[in-house]
Each structure stands twice: as structure tokens, then as C-alpha cells.
């Protein structure tokens, strides 16, 4: 059942009985024998493509994010948090199931999520929690395990987005990040206060094509941002890095740069998928704004268009111009996300809920903000392998902690179940972070993580399928598809991963150890070989 044809499947859902009333929790049945009411509330906040480089708690040089920083300051920041497959839908399937892509069946953005499988919201709901998701879903099939859902269809729109509210289509005027937050607050306001809640509050922003709220257009208007050190990477010795189509230099002049057709003339960007009708797509996005929004938009971008028409940047000059345009819009979207996270934190304070609520802020993966000359994600290199992760729970998590343990998005489901007092199914592949959060790091914590990316040759950006292992210091990657290439990085000597030392004689023993570790991880996790 696909979500893209909303009206068709709404009927099917009704027929299938998906509208049955939520199960009643113990507390609602009278009394509280299971102690449900004393369990923590869960507010799980996930942004889309929000890189650590754009969060001030992680030392960003680019933007201030006071609300997200507050969660970090009042709880724990994880500095080595990673995803198992750096792309939108697969990351969300890992979150729900606590299982790798090869086990939950969703390997790339083309796959559909099997909603019949066990997920942590289903288990929480069975245990008496009221469960809800608002905002980005992106798993094609209808949500299961939630009492309430109000989701965007596919990627969603920045302006006047269309939501599916428990199956019913609702188009709402305004800006998506504000509207998703309104939905979250409305849900909290209407909830049953006798039972704990688990709310997944998922932003679309700052996903491509980075359309800011018109009230946030002025920041960065008159100042330029610094280029990352690796911006002009030549990809020497890294054929998969050289072969991708995700360079800022190749971004669309229409959809990404928001130039008008009369200014750019002919689209010269490949944008990650040369056959994509970028100009038409941009016109449709622009047309979604109200006349007032459009007037504010044009007041700012009209100037950008005029300056572009006067200067006509080309070559490296054009690439640097694109970088400024891209990253500024990205950061403006982040400003709105942070402002809205602040609204929700304020709500928890006002209602006296902060003490009893676990608040998680994370993203479905990291992102390139010009490092290696790129935007997008997918690669097992640090910027996209990483995800920001900060967690606050005043009742049991001391403030001001930082962890450098290797943690994964696989660990979310076991952690939240653990805190809710629900048994973690044996076939979930992550581990609870509770010990870390409460200052008791388990002695047998993992010393290596396994990664695998699949989307090739279909889909966007031409990143070759690859898998690998990362330890605290080293990373071994195998690129397949139309290649057969191994890379090895020493993250201490080469933190930007510019020089593969796979063939270097002095790394022979490290290489052999990593190969063994990779094979043992694959056996342990039940992933077969193959590229
Ligand atoms: Ca994403």
C-alpha cells in the first residue's frame, strides 16, 4: 500500500480496519497495575539531513542553535553517533525496528517499509503508551503502531504542505517546520494525561531544496561563509569519491539555486539526476507560496537573481557562488528547526513535563556542507556517517555529559524500550544507551561498527554501493557496483579522509585486523557477502 496515491489507499485502510480504536492502556482501564503512569514520556525529535557542522553544540562555525544546545547542555551529547546506512528512508526503518537494512528489508529509498514487522512504537503502545508521529515519514506504506499520525507525503513541501492525518489529506497554508511543530503541540495538548506518551516529531527540514521561512531570509544576506578545508578535493586515489554526482559545482541553477528561468536561461546543473525536471519542480515549489510569502521571497531572491545576472559567475567562481547560496539557505532552514524545537521545550517547561520526558534530538544522518565539494550524504565518510545526537532526561541523566562511545541509530529502539520498562526483543540488533546516559558505560560496549549502503545504479547521485567497518581510529570500506575498490583510513592521521592507506606497507597489520573484524561483524549480524 503506497502513500503517494493518498485517496486510493485511504479507502483501503478503512477497509482493512486500520482505523480501529487504539488499544487501551492499563491506566485507562482503571488503576495502574503496570505502573504505566510513572514511566517516562518520550519526545523523539528527528530532523532530515541535519549535519553536526550546523549545530553549535558540536562547535559549528556557521550557525547558532540555542534550543538544540540546551538539550545537550542539560543532558548528554554523543560525539561518535553513526547511522548504519546513510539515506533517508532506510535510516527511518532502522529507527523503528532496531535492525539493519538487510534485516528490516528497507535497503534504499525505492523499497517500501513492511509495516507488519515489530517496531518500538508498537511495543510501547501495547505496553500502554499513547504513540504518535508528526511530520516526515517517507516509508511509502501507511504508519503502523501509532494512535495518531499526521505525516507529510513522501518528502513533503516547504510551503503549504499536504499532510495525511490518520489517512485523511489536509493541505495547510504556512511553513512546514512551523506546521509540523503546531501539530506536535496540538497533539500534546489533546493527549490523555493519564498515560505516558511517545511522540515522534520529525522535521522535513533541512532537506533539499532548502527553502527557508521568509522571516529567516536576512541572516547571512550580506556576509560570506568560510569554505571547508576540503572544498577543492581532487579525489585522488578514491575512484568512488571521484565518480559521484553530488558536487556543489553541479547543483541545479533552478531547483537548488532558486534562480528564475529568464536569468539562468538553460539548466547546466546535473543535480544528481540529469533527467530530473528541475526547472519544472522549482516552479511548482515556488507557486505554493501565498502572494504575501512570494512578495517577501522575491524581495530577497530578486536581489540574488539580479546580482547573478550582472556578474555571470563561471568556473570556480560559479562553484563558490553556488556554495554560498546552498549553505546559506540550508542554515536558514536550520534556524527555523531550532526555533521550533525551542517552542516545544518551552511547552514541556510550561506544563511541568520536562522532568519526566526523555527528549532526543537527532537527524536521519549527517550531510556534506561543502566538505569534499559536496552536498548530500550516502558515503561512509565521516560527515554523512555521523548523526548528531543529544539526549535529555533530568530524572536520571546528569547534565553536561559528553560520550565518545561508538553508538548507532540501531540503538534508539532498545534504549526507548528499556526506559519504558518493555523487554527488548532478542532479534533487535542495537543495544540500550541507558548505561551511557546514566554514567555507567558497559565494559563490553562495541569497539567497531558495521555500515552498508545499497542505492545504485538506480536512484540519485551515483554513489557506489559499499560496506565497511569503523573503529575508534580506523575505517575500512569496500566499494562495489561497477568497481571493486578497498579504502583504508587512519582517522587520527587523516581526519578528512583524503588519503587511503590501504596499500601502504606500514598499515599491513591494521588492514588484516580490519578485514577480520569486518568479516566477524558480517557473520554476527547475519549479512551475507557481496558488493
Ligand atoms: Ca535524510
Short mmCIF file of C-alpha atoms and ligand atoms in Angstrom, two decimals:
data_model
loop_
_atom_site.label_atom_id
_atom_site.label_comp_id
_atom_site.label_asym_id
_atom_site.label_seq_id
_atom_site.Cartn_x
_atom_site.Cartn_y
_atom_site.Cartn_z
CA UNK A 1 0.00 0.00 0.00
CA UNK A 2 1.72 3.18 -1.17
CA UNK A 3 1.28 6.60 0.35
CA UNK A 4 1.75 8.60 -2.81
CA UNK A 5 -1.76 7.96 -4.03
CA UNK A 6 -3.44 9.15 -0.90
CA UNK A 7 -7.09 8.89 -1.72
CA UNK A 8 -6.86 5.40 -3.13
CA UNK A 9 -5.31 3.92 -0.05
CA UNK A 10 -7.37 5.83 2.49
CA UNK A 11 -10.29 3.65 1.44
CA UNK A 12 -8.15 0.54 1.60
CA UNK A 13 -7.02 1.44 5.11
CA UNK A 14 -10.58 1.89 6.27
CA UNK A 15 -11.50 -1.44 4.76
CA UNK A 16 -8.55 -3.10 6.45
CA UNK A 17 -9.69 -1.88 9.84
CA UNK A 18 -6.64 0.27 10.41
CA UNK A 19 -9.00 2.74 11.99
CA UNK A 20 -9.78 0.51 14.92
CA UNK A 21 -9.62 2.39 18.18
CA UNK A 22 -6.27 2.36 19.92
CA UNK A 23 -5.72 -0.35 22.48
CA UNK A 24 -6.47 0.88 25.94
CA UNK A 25 -3.55 1.04 28.34
CA UNK A 26 -3.58 -0.30 31.88
CA UNK A 27 -4.03 3.16 33.37
CA UNK A 28 -7.01 3.92 31.17
CA UNK A 29 -8.70 0.69 32.24
CA UNK A 30 -8.71 1.90 35.82
CA UNK A 31 -5.97 1.69 38.41
CA UNK A 32 -2.38 1.45 37.26
CA UNK A 33 -1.23 -2.09 37.97
CA UNK A 34 1.64 -1.94 35.49
CA UNK A 35 2.91 1.40 36.77
CA UNK A 36 2.33 2.84 33.31
CA UNK A 37 1.73 6.36 34.54
CA UNK A 38 5.14 6.54 36.20
CA UNK A 39 7.05 5.69 33.01
CA UNK A 40 8.83 8.46 31.17
CA UNK A 41 7.27 10.33 28.31
CA UNK A 42 9.26 10.20 25.10
CA UNK A 43 9.75 13.11 22.72
CA UNK A 44 11.87 11.90 19.83
CA UNK A 45 12.89 14.76 17.54
CA UNK A 46 14.39 13.88 14.18
CA UNK A 47 15.44 16.41 11.56
CA UNK A 48 16.23 15.45 7.99
CA UNK A 49 19.84 15.79 6.81
CA UNK A 50 20.88 17.98 9.74
CA UNK A 51 24.68 17.80 9.95
CA UNK A 52 26.70 18.22 13.15
CA UNK A 53 28.57 21.00 11.32
CA UNK A 54 25.35 23.03 11.60
CA UNK A 55 24.78 22.67 15.35
CA UNK A 56 26.58 24.99 17.74
CA UNK A 57 26.69 22.33 20.48
CA UNK A 58 29.01 20.49 18.07
CA UNK A 59 31.18 23.56 17.56
CA UNK A 60 29.59 24.85 14.35
CA UNK A 61 31.31 27.89 12.86
CA UNK A 62 28.23 28.55 10.77
CA UNK A 63 25.11 28.84 12.90
CA UNK A 64 23.79 29.18 16.45
CA UNK A 65 21.27 26.55 17.61
CA UNK A 66 20.40 27.55 21.18
CA UNK A 67 17.48 25.14 21.64
CA UNK A 68 19.37 22.04 20.50
CA UNK A 69 22.36 23.19 22.53
CA UNK A 70 20.11 23.40 25.56
CA UNK A 71 19.20 19.70 25.23
CA UNK A 72 22.93 18.88 25.03
CA UNK A 73 23.79 21.09 28.00
CA UNK A 74 21.03 19.67 30.17
CA UNK A 75 21.79 16.08 29.16
CA UNK A 76 24.31 14.16 27.07
CA UNK A 77 25.95 14.83 23.73
CA UNK A 78 27.20 11.84 21.73
CA UNK A 79 30.25 12.66 19.64
CA UNK A 80 30.53 9.32 17.87
CA UNK A 81 26.94 8.60 16.86
CA UNK A 82 26.55 6.96 13.45
CA UNK A 83 23.97 5.57 11.06
CA UNK A 84 24.11 2.12 9.51
CA UNK A 85 23.00 3.25 6.03
CA UNK A 86 23.19 6.97 5.32
CA UNK A 87 19.99 7.71 3.45
CA UNK A 88 16.53 8.90 4.46
CA UNK A 89 14.04 6.01 4.34
CA UNK A 90 16.48 3.25 5.38
CA UNK A 91 17.58 5.26 8.41
CA UNK A 92 13.94 5.66 9.50
CA UNK A 93 13.33 1.92 9.12
CA UNK A 94 16.37 1.25 11.34
CA UNK A 95 14.99 3.67 13.94
CA UNK A 96 11.62 1.88 14.09
CA UNK A 97 12.89 -1.71 14.04
CA UNK A 98 16.29 -1.62 15.74
CA UNK A 99 17.53 -3.73 12.85
CA UNK A 100 19.94 -3.28 9.95
CA UNK A 101 18.56 -2.74 6.46
CA UNK A 102 19.30 -6.36 5.44
CA UNK A 103 17.02 -7.48 8.29
CA UNK A 104 14.19 -4.92 8.15
CA UNK A 105 14.03 -5.21 4.36
CA UNK A 106 14.32 -1.50 3.51
CA UNK A 107 17.66 -1.07 1.77
CA UNK A 108 17.19 2.08 -0.27
CA UNK A 109 14.69 4.83 -0.97
CA UNK A 110 12.99 2.69 -3.63
CA UNK A 111 11.94 -0.02 -1.16
CA UNK A 112 8.68 0.06 0.77
CA UNK A 113 8.56 -0.48 4.52
CA UNK A 114 6.92 -3.69 5.71
CA UNK A 115 4.65 -2.24 8.40
CA UNK A 116 3.73 -5.72 9.61
CA UNK A 117 7.02 -6.16 11.43
CA UNK A 118 7.75 -5.42 15.07
CA UNK A 119 8.62 -1.78 15.80
CA UNK A 120 9.30 0.03 19.04
CA UNK A 121 6.15 2.23 18.79
CA UNK A 122 4.04 -0.95 18.51
CA UNK A 123 5.65 -2.39 21.62
CA UNK A 124 5.23 0.85 23.53
CA UNK A 125 1.59 1.06 22.52
CA UNK A 126 1.00 -2.49 23.65
CA UNK A 127 2.55 -1.56 26.99
CA UNK A 128 0.07 1.27 27.48
CA UNK A 129 1.83 4.23 25.85
CA UNK A 130 -0.06 6.55 23.56
CA UNK A 131 2.00 6.79 20.40
CA UNK A 132 2.08 9.40 17.66
CA UNK A 133 4.18 10.61 14.74
CA UNK A 134 4.00 14.03 13.13
CA UNK A 135 5.98 15.32 10.14
CA UNK A 136 8.27 13.39 7.85
CA UNK A 137 7.62 9.66 7.46
CA UNK A 138 8.91 8.74 3.98
CA UNK A 139 8.37 4.99 4.26
CA UNK A 140 5.78 4.75 1.45
CA UNK A 141 3.41 2.39 3.32
CA UNK A 142 0.95 3.67 5.95
CA UNK A 143 2.29 4.09 9.51
CA UNK A 144 1.55 1.22 11.88
CA UNK A 145 1.87 1.25 15.66
CA UNK A 146 0.65 4.82 16.13
CA UNK A 147 -2.59 6.01 17.72
CA UNK A 148 -2.20 9.27 15.86
CA UNK A 149 -0.23 10.23 12.78
CA UNK A 150 -0.04 13.37 10.75
CA UNK A 151 2.62 12.88 8.13
CA UNK A 152 3.93 14.52 5.00
CA UNK A 153 3.55 12.59 1.76
CA UNK A 154 6.95 11.40 0.55
CA UNK A 155 9.43 14.30 1.03
CA UNK A 156 6.73 16.86 1.67
CA UNK A 157 6.69 20.52 0.63
CA UNK A 158 8.20 23.53 2.39
CA UNK A 159 5.21 25.77 1.73
CA UNK A 160 1.54 24.88 2.01
CA UNK A 161 2.36 21.21 2.67
CA UNK A 162 -0.14 18.40 2.34
CA UNK A 163 -0.43 16.18 5.40
CA UNK A 164 -2.12 12.86 5.85
CA UNK A 165 -3.82 12.96 9.22
CA UNK A 166 -4.71 9.40 10.21
CA UNK A 167 -5.27 8.77 6.50
CA UNK A 168 -7.10 11.96 5.60
CA UNK A 169 -5.50 14.52 3.30
CA UNK A 170 -5.16 18.05 4.74
CA UNK A 171 -3.43 20.93 2.96
CA UNK A 172 -2.28 23.68 5.31
CA UNK A 173 -1.11 27.19 4.47
CA UNK A 174 2.18 28.26 6.02
CA UNK A 175 5.72 26.97 6.51
CA UNK A 176 6.34 23.29 7.06
CA UNK A 177 8.64 23.48 10.10
CA UNK A 178 6.15 25.68 11.96
CA UNK A 179 3.22 23.48 10.92
CA UNK A 180 4.86 20.22 12.00
CA UNK A 181 5.51 21.84 15.37
CA UNK A 182 1.92 23.10 15.60
CA UNK A 183 0.78 19.52 15.02
CA UNK A 184 3.13 18.22 17.73
CA UNK A 185 1.92 20.79 20.26
CA UNK A 186 -1.71 20.22 19.37
CA UNK A 187 -1.25 16.51 19.89
CA UNK A 188 0.38 17.05 23.28
CA UNK A 189 -2.36 19.41 24.31
CA UNK A 190 -5.10 16.92 23.44
CA UNK A 191 -3.43 13.78 24.75
CA UNK A 192 -4.70 11.55 27.55
CA UNK A 193 -2.73 12.81 30.55
CA UNK A 194 -3.28 9.59 32.49
CA UNK A 195 -0.88 7.69 30.25
CA UNK A 196 2.67 8.38 29.09
CA UNK A 197 3.21 9.49 25.50
CA UNK A 198 5.77 8.63 22.87
CA UNK A 199 5.76 11.34 20.22
CA UNK A 200 7.97 11.14 17.14
CA UNK A 201 8.30 14.74 15.97
CA UNK A 202 10.04 14.60 12.61
CA UNK A 203 11.01 17.62 10.57
CA UNK A 204 11.30 17.74 6.81
CA UNK A 205 13.91 20.47 7.10
CA UNK A 206 16.72 20.98 6.32
CA UNK A 207 16.22 18.58 3.39
CA UNK A 208 16.84 19.70 -0.20
CA UNK A 209 15.73 22.06 -1.80
CA UNK A 210 16.29 24.18 1.32
CA UNK A 211 13.50 26.75 1.10
CA UNK A 212 13.75 28.93 4.21
CA UNK A 213 10.88 30.53 6.05
CA UNK A 214 10.51 34.04 4.58
CA UNK A 215 11.06 35.50 8.04
CA UNK A 216 14.57 33.98 8.09
CA UNK A 217 15.92 35.27 4.79
CA UNK A 218 18.05 38.12 6.10
CA UNK A 219 20.64 36.23 8.17
CA UNK A 220 23.76 35.71 6.03
CA UNK A 221 22.48 38.04 3.32
CA UNK A 222 25.50 40.31 3.43
CA UNK A 223 28.28 38.07 4.66
CA UNK A 224 30.04 35.12 3.12
CA UNK A 225 30.72 31.83 4.84
CA UNK A 226 34.15 30.20 5.07
CA UNK A 227 34.88 27.37 2.61
CA UNK A 228 35.55 23.98 4.23
CA UNK A 229 39.20 22.89 4.07
CA UNK A 230 38.40 20.04 1.69
CA UNK A 231 36.16 22.06 -0.64
CA UNK A 232 38.51 21.69 -3.60
CA UNK A 233 39.21 17.99 -3.04
CA UNK A 234 40.58 16.32 -6.20
CA UNK A 235 39.52 12.79 -5.06
CA UNK A 236 42.99 11.42 -5.88
CA UNK A 237 43.24 7.70 -5.08
CA UNK A 238 39.47 7.47 -4.34
CA UNK A 239 37.63 6.38 -7.51
CA UNK A 240 34.17 6.12 -5.89
CA UNK A 241 34.54 9.63 -4.46
CA UNK A 242 35.51 10.85 -7.92
CA UNK A 243 32.62 9.10 -9.69
CA UNK A 244 29.66 10.52 -7.69
CA UNK A 245 27.22 13.16 -8.88
CA UNK A 246 26.77 15.25 -5.74
CA UNK A 247 29.17 18.11 -6.25
CA UNK A 248 28.05 21.60 -5.39
CA UNK A 249 29.57 22.62 -8.73
CA UNK A 250 26.84 20.58 -10.44
CA UNK A 251 23.84 21.77 -8.45
CA UNK A 252 20.79 22.89 -10.39
CA UNK A 253 20.56 26.60 -11.14
CA UNK A 254 16.78 26.33 -10.83
CA UNK A 255 15.68 23.98 -8.05
CA UNK A 256 18.77 24.41 -5.84
CA UNK A 257 19.89 27.98 -6.57
CA UNK A 258 16.34 29.32 -6.97
CA UNK A 259 17.20 31.41 -10.00
CA UNK A 260 14.37 32.30 -12.33
CA UNK A 261 14.36 30.83 -15.81
CA UNK A 262 14.85 34.19 -17.51
CA UNK A 263 18.06 34.63 -15.50
CA UNK A 264 19.66 31.19 -15.82
CA UNK A 265 18.45 30.51 -19.37
CA UNK A 266 19.43 26.86 -19.72
CA UNK A 267 19.84 24.46 -16.81
CA UNK A 268 23.52 23.45 -16.67
CA UNK A 269 23.47 21.53 -13.37
CA UNK A 270 23.15 17.74 -13.35
CA UNK A 271 21.98 17.92 -9.73
CA UNK A 272 22.44 14.21 -9.02
CA UNK A 273 19.92 13.08 -11.64
CA UNK A 274 20.32 14.73 -15.02
CA UNK A 275 16.88 13.55 -16.22
CA UNK A 276 15.05 15.20 -13.31
CA UNK A 277 12.85 18.13 -14.49
CA UNK A 278 14.45 20.54 -12.00
CA UNK A 279 13.10 23.72 -13.59
CA UNK A 280 9.51 22.49 -13.52
CA UNK A 281 9.90 21.21 -9.99
CA UNK A 282 11.21 24.60 -8.84
CA UNK A 283 8.29 26.41 -10.48
CA UNK A 284 5.83 24.18 -8.63
CA UNK A 285 7.54 24.73 -5.25
CA UNK A 286 7.61 28.50 -5.79
CA UNK A 287 3.94 28.51 -6.77
CA UNK A 288 2.95 27.00 -3.41
CA UNK A 289 3.66 30.25 -1.59
CA UNK A 290 0.89 32.76 -0.88
CA UNK A 291 1.18 36.14 -2.58
CA UNK A 292 2.46 37.65 0.67
CA UNK A 293 5.10 34.97 1.12
CA UNK A 294 6.10 35.34 -2.51
CA UNK A 295 6.50 39.11 -2.11
CA UNK A 296 8.87 38.60 0.85
CA UNK A 297 10.67 35.86 -1.03
CA UNK A 298 11.10 37.97 -4.15
CA UNK A 299 12.35 40.96 -2.17
CA UNK A 300 15.32 38.83 -1.12
CA UNK A 301 15.88 36.44 -4.03
CA UNK A 302 15.08 39.09 -6.61
CA UNK A 303 18.30 40.77 -5.47
CA UNK A 304 20.16 37.46 -5.73
CA UNK A 305 18.84 36.95 -9.25
CA UNK A 306 19.80 40.48 -10.31
CA UNK A 307 23.32 40.15 -8.93
CA UNK A 308 23.76 36.83 -10.68
CA UNK A 309 22.58 38.33 -13.97
CA UNK A 310 25.08 41.20 -13.61
CA UNK A 311 28.08 39.10 -12.58
CA UNK A 312 27.50 35.91 -14.59
CA UNK A 313 29.90 33.85 -12.45
CA UNK A 314 31.61 30.94 -14.23
CA UNK A 315 34.08 28.17 -13.46
CA UNK A 316 35.44 28.13 -9.89
CA UNK A 317 33.74 31.44 -9.25
CA UNK A 318 30.35 29.87 -10.04
CA UNK A 319 31.10 26.87 -7.80
CA UNK A 320 31.93 29.14 -4.88
CA UNK A 321 28.84 31.22 -5.58
CA UNK A 322 26.74 28.04 -5.51
CA UNK A 323 28.34 27.03 -2.21
CA UNK A 324 27.33 30.33 -0.61
CA UNK A 325 23.81 30.10 -1.95
CA UNK A 326 23.34 26.49 -0.92
CA UNK A 327 24.77 26.66 2.59
CA UNK A 328 23.05 29.92 3.47
CA UNK A 329 19.64 28.51 2.57
CA UNK A 330 20.43 25.29 4.41
CA UNK A 331 21.37 27.23 7.56
CA UNK A 332 18.26 29.39 7.38
CA UNK A 333 16.19 26.18 7.38
CA UNK A 334 18.17 25.05 10.44
CA UNK A 335 17.41 28.34 12.23
CA UNK A 336 13.71 27.56 11.84
CA UNK A 337 14.13 23.98 13.10
CA UNK A 338 15.96 25.23 16.18
CA UNK A 339 13.39 27.94 16.84
CA UNK A 340 10.62 25.33 16.72
CA UNK A 341 12.48 22.86 18.92
CA UNK A 342 12.66 25.77 21.38
CA UNK A 343 8.87 26.14 21.22
CA UNK A 344 8.41 22.51 22.18
CA UNK A 345 10.97 22.67 25.01
CA UNK A 346 9.15 25.73 26.32
CA UNK A 347 5.87 23.81 26.20
CA UNK A 348 7.36 20.98 28.28
CA UNK A 349 8.54 23.57 30.82
CA UNK A 350 5.20 25.35 30.98
CA UNK A 351 3.29 22.12 31.51
CA UNK A 352 5.72 20.75 34.08
CA UNK A 353 6.64 17.86 31.77
CA UNK A 354 10.38 18.47 31.34
CA UNK A 355 11.48 16.36 34.32
CA UNK A 356 9.55 13.25 33.21
CA UNK A 357 10.21 13.40 29.49
CA UNK A 358 13.10 11.87 27.59
CA UNK A 359 13.97 14.33 24.82
CA UNK A 360 16.11 13.09 21.95
CA UNK A 361 17.34 15.34 19.13
CA UNK A 362 18.92 13.68 16.14
CA UNK A 363 18.87 13.54 12.34
CA UNK A 364 18.34 10.63 9.95
CA UNK A 365 22.00 11.09 9.00
CA UNK A 366 24.70 13.70 8.54
CA UNK A 367 25.29 15.78 5.42
CA UNK A 368 28.03 17.48 3.42
CA UNK A 369 28.10 21.25 3.74
CA UNK A 370 30.78 21.67 1.11
CA UNK A 371 33.28 19.16 2.52
CA UNK A 372 34.88 17.35 -0.46
CA UNK A 373 32.99 19.84 -2.63
CA UNK A 374 29.71 18.02 -1.89
CA UNK A 375 26.15 18.29 -0.67
CA UNK A 376 24.03 15.15 0.14
CA UNK A 377 25.05 12.07 2.17
CA UNK A 378 25.30 8.28 1.39
CA UNK A 379 29.08 7.81 1.74
CA UNK A 380 30.63 6.07 4.74
CA UNK A 381 32.93 9.08 5.11
CA UNK A 382 32.62 10.91 8.40
CA UNK A 383 30.29 13.82 7.55
CA UNK A 384 27.47 11.57 6.35
CA UNK A 385 28.18 8.52 8.52
CA UNK A 386 27.73 10.72 11.59
CA UNK A 387 24.45 11.87 13.04
CA UNK A 388 24.02 14.49 15.73
CA UNK A 389 22.64 13.00 18.93
CA UNK A 390 21.76 14.80 22.16
CA UNK A 391 19.53 13.35 24.89
CA UNK A 392 17.96 14.94 27.95
CA UNK A 393 16.12 13.21 30.79
CA UNK A 394 16.58 15.18 34.00
CA UNK A 395 15.17 12.42 36.19
CA UNK A 396 18.07 10.05 35.56
CA UNK A 397 20.55 11.60 33.14
CA UNK A 398 23.08 14.02 34.69
CA UNK A 399 23.52 17.30 32.82
CA UNK A 400 26.58 18.33 30.84
CA UNK A 401 27.87 14.91 29.78
CA UNK A 402 29.71 14.04 26.57
CA UNK A 403 30.20 10.49 25.29
CA UNK A 404 32.70 9.33 22.68
CA UNK A 405 31.41 5.73 22.59
CA UNK A 406 30.53 4.28 19.20
CA UNK A 407 26.74 4.39 19.13
CA UNK A 408 24.29 3.73 16.28
CA UNK A 409 20.78 4.65 15.19
CA UNK A 410 20.19 0.93 15.75
CA UNK A 411 20.31 1.71 19.49
CA UNK A 412 17.28 4.03 19.59
CA UNK A 413 14.60 1.33 19.75
CA UNK A 414 16.32 -0.71 22.52
CA UNK A 415 17.04 2.47 24.52
CA UNK A 416 13.47 3.76 24.46
CA UNK A 417 12.02 0.31 25.23
CA UNK A 418 14.48 -0.06 28.11
CA UNK A 419 13.38 3.25 29.62
CA UNK A 420 9.72 2.30 29.19
CA UNK A 421 10.29 -0.96 31.04
CA UNK A 422 9.46 -3.03 27.96
CA UNK A 423 11.51 -6.10 27.16
CA UNK A 424 13.77 -5.59 24.14
CA UNK A 425 13.15 -8.31 21.52
CA UNK A 426 16.18 -10.59 21.15
CA UNK A 427 16.39 -10.03 17.39
CA UNK A 428 16.85 -6.25 17.65
CA UNK A 429 20.46 -5.59 16.71
CA UNK A 430 21.18 -2.45 18.73
CA UNK A 431 21.80 -2.01 22.43
CA UNK A 432 20.29 0.29 25.02
CA UNK A 433 22.19 3.53 25.68
CA UNK A 434 20.79 3.75 29.18
CA UNK A 435 24.07 2.79 30.86
CA UNK A 436 25.90 5.51 28.93
CA UNK A 437 23.27 8.10 29.77
CA UNK A 438 23.37 7.29 33.47
CA UNK A 439 27.15 7.30 33.74
CA UNK A 440 27.61 3.51 33.64
CA UNK A 441 29.24 2.76 30.29
CA UNK A 442 29.08 -1.03 29.80
CA UNK A 443 32.56 -2.59 29.82
CA UNK A 444 31.68 -4.80 26.87
CA UNK A 445 30.41 -1.95 24.65
CA UNK A 446 31.07 -2.36 20.89
CA UNK A 447 34.52 -1.42 19.61
CA UNK A 448 33.53 -1.32 15.92
CA UNK A 449 30.51 -0.51 13.79
CA UNK A 450 29.30 -2.06 10.55
CA UNK A 451 27.90 0.05 7.69
CA UNK A 452 26.27 -0.77 4.37
CA UNK A 453 24.84 1.42 1.59
CA UNK A 454 22.89 -0.03 -1.35
CA UNK A 455 21.30 2.56 -3.67
CA UNK A 456 22.97 2.01 -7.05
CA UNK A 457 22.73 2.14 -10.04
CA UNK A 458 19.16 3.42 -9.63
CA UNK A 459 18.31 6.49 -7.58
CA UNK A 460 20.26 9.69 -7.17
CA UNK A 461 23.92 10.77 -7.03
CA UNK A 462 25.78 7.72 -8.39
CA UNK A 463 27.35 6.72 -5.10
CA UNK A 464 28.60 3.14 -5.46
CA UNK A 465 27.22 0.51 -3.12
CA UNK A 466 29.64 -0.06 -0.27
CA UNK A 467 30.12 -1.59 3.12
CA UNK A 468 32.74 -1.31 5.79
CA UNK A 469 33.84 -1.19 9.37
CA UNK A 470 34.82 1.75 11.54
CA UNK A 471 36.67 1.50 14.83
CA UNK A 472 37.63 4.38 17.11
CA UNK A 473 40.62 5.11 14.88
CA UNK A 474 40.36 3.31 11.53
CA UNK A 475 37.91 2.76 8.73
CA UNK A 476 37.90 0.06 6.04
CA UNK A 477 35.49 0.41 3.11
CA UNK A 478 34.73 -1.74 0.09
CA UNK A 479 33.13 -0.08 -2.94
CA UNK A 480 31.29 -2.36 -5.39
CA UNK A 481 28.76 -1.96 -8.18
CA UNK A 482 30.88 -1.34 -11.25
CA UNK A 483 34.00 -1.10 -9.05
CA UNK A 484 35.97 -3.37 -6.75
CA UNK A 485 37.92 -0.97 -4.57
CA UNK A 486 39.11 -1.11 -0.97
CA UNK A 487 39.96 2.00 1.05
CA UNK A 488 41.54 2.32 4.47
CA UNK A 489 41.72 5.49 6.55
CA UNK A 490 43.62 6.37 9.67
CA UNK A 491 41.25 8.93 11.19
CA UNK A 492 43.84 10.16 13.64
CA UNK A 493 46.45 10.95 10.99
CA UNK A 494 43.96 11.90 8.28
CA UNK A 495 40.66 13.09 9.83
CA UNK A 496 39.35 14.40 6.49
CA UNK A 497 39.86 11.02 4.78
CA UNK A 498 41.86 12.35 1.87
CA UNK A 499 44.47 9.59 1.69
CA UNK A 500 43.61 5.90 1.57
CA UNK A 501 46.43 3.86 3.13
CA UNK A 502 45.02 0.51 2.04
CA UNK A 503 48.15 -0.37 0.06
CA UNK A 504 50.66 1.25 2.44
CA UNK A 505 53.06 -1.38 3.84
CA UNK A 506 53.07 0.21 7.30
CA UNK A 507 49.32 -0.44 7.56
CA UNK A 508 49.51 -4.12 6.58
CA UNK A 509 48.69 -5.44 10.03
CA UNK A 510 45.92 -2.88 10.66
CA UNK A 511 44.46 -3.81 7.28
CA UNK A 512 44.48 -7.52 8.13
CA UNK A 513 42.88 -6.87 11.53
CA UNK A 514 40.12 -4.73 9.99
CA UNK A 515 39.37 -7.36 7.36
CA UNK A 516 38.95 -9.93 10.13
CA UNK A 517 36.77 -7.57 12.15
CA UNK A 518 34.60 -6.81 9.13
CA UNK A 519 34.07 -10.50 8.41
CA UNK A 520 33.21 -11.29 12.03
CA UNK A 521 30.72 -8.40 12.15
CA UNK A 522 29.05 -9.58 8.97
CA UNK A 523 28.70 -13.09 10.37
CA UNK A 524 27.43 -11.81 13.70
CA UNK A 525 24.86 -9.52 12.06
CA UNK A 526 23.77 -12.08 9.51
CA UNK A 527 24.71 -10.05 6.46
CA UNK A 528 25.98 -12.07 3.54
CA UNK A 529 28.96 -11.04 1.47
CA UNK A 530 28.61 -9.36 -1.89
CA UNK A 531 29.05 -5.82 -3.03
CA1 LIG B 1 17.78 12.48 5.22
#
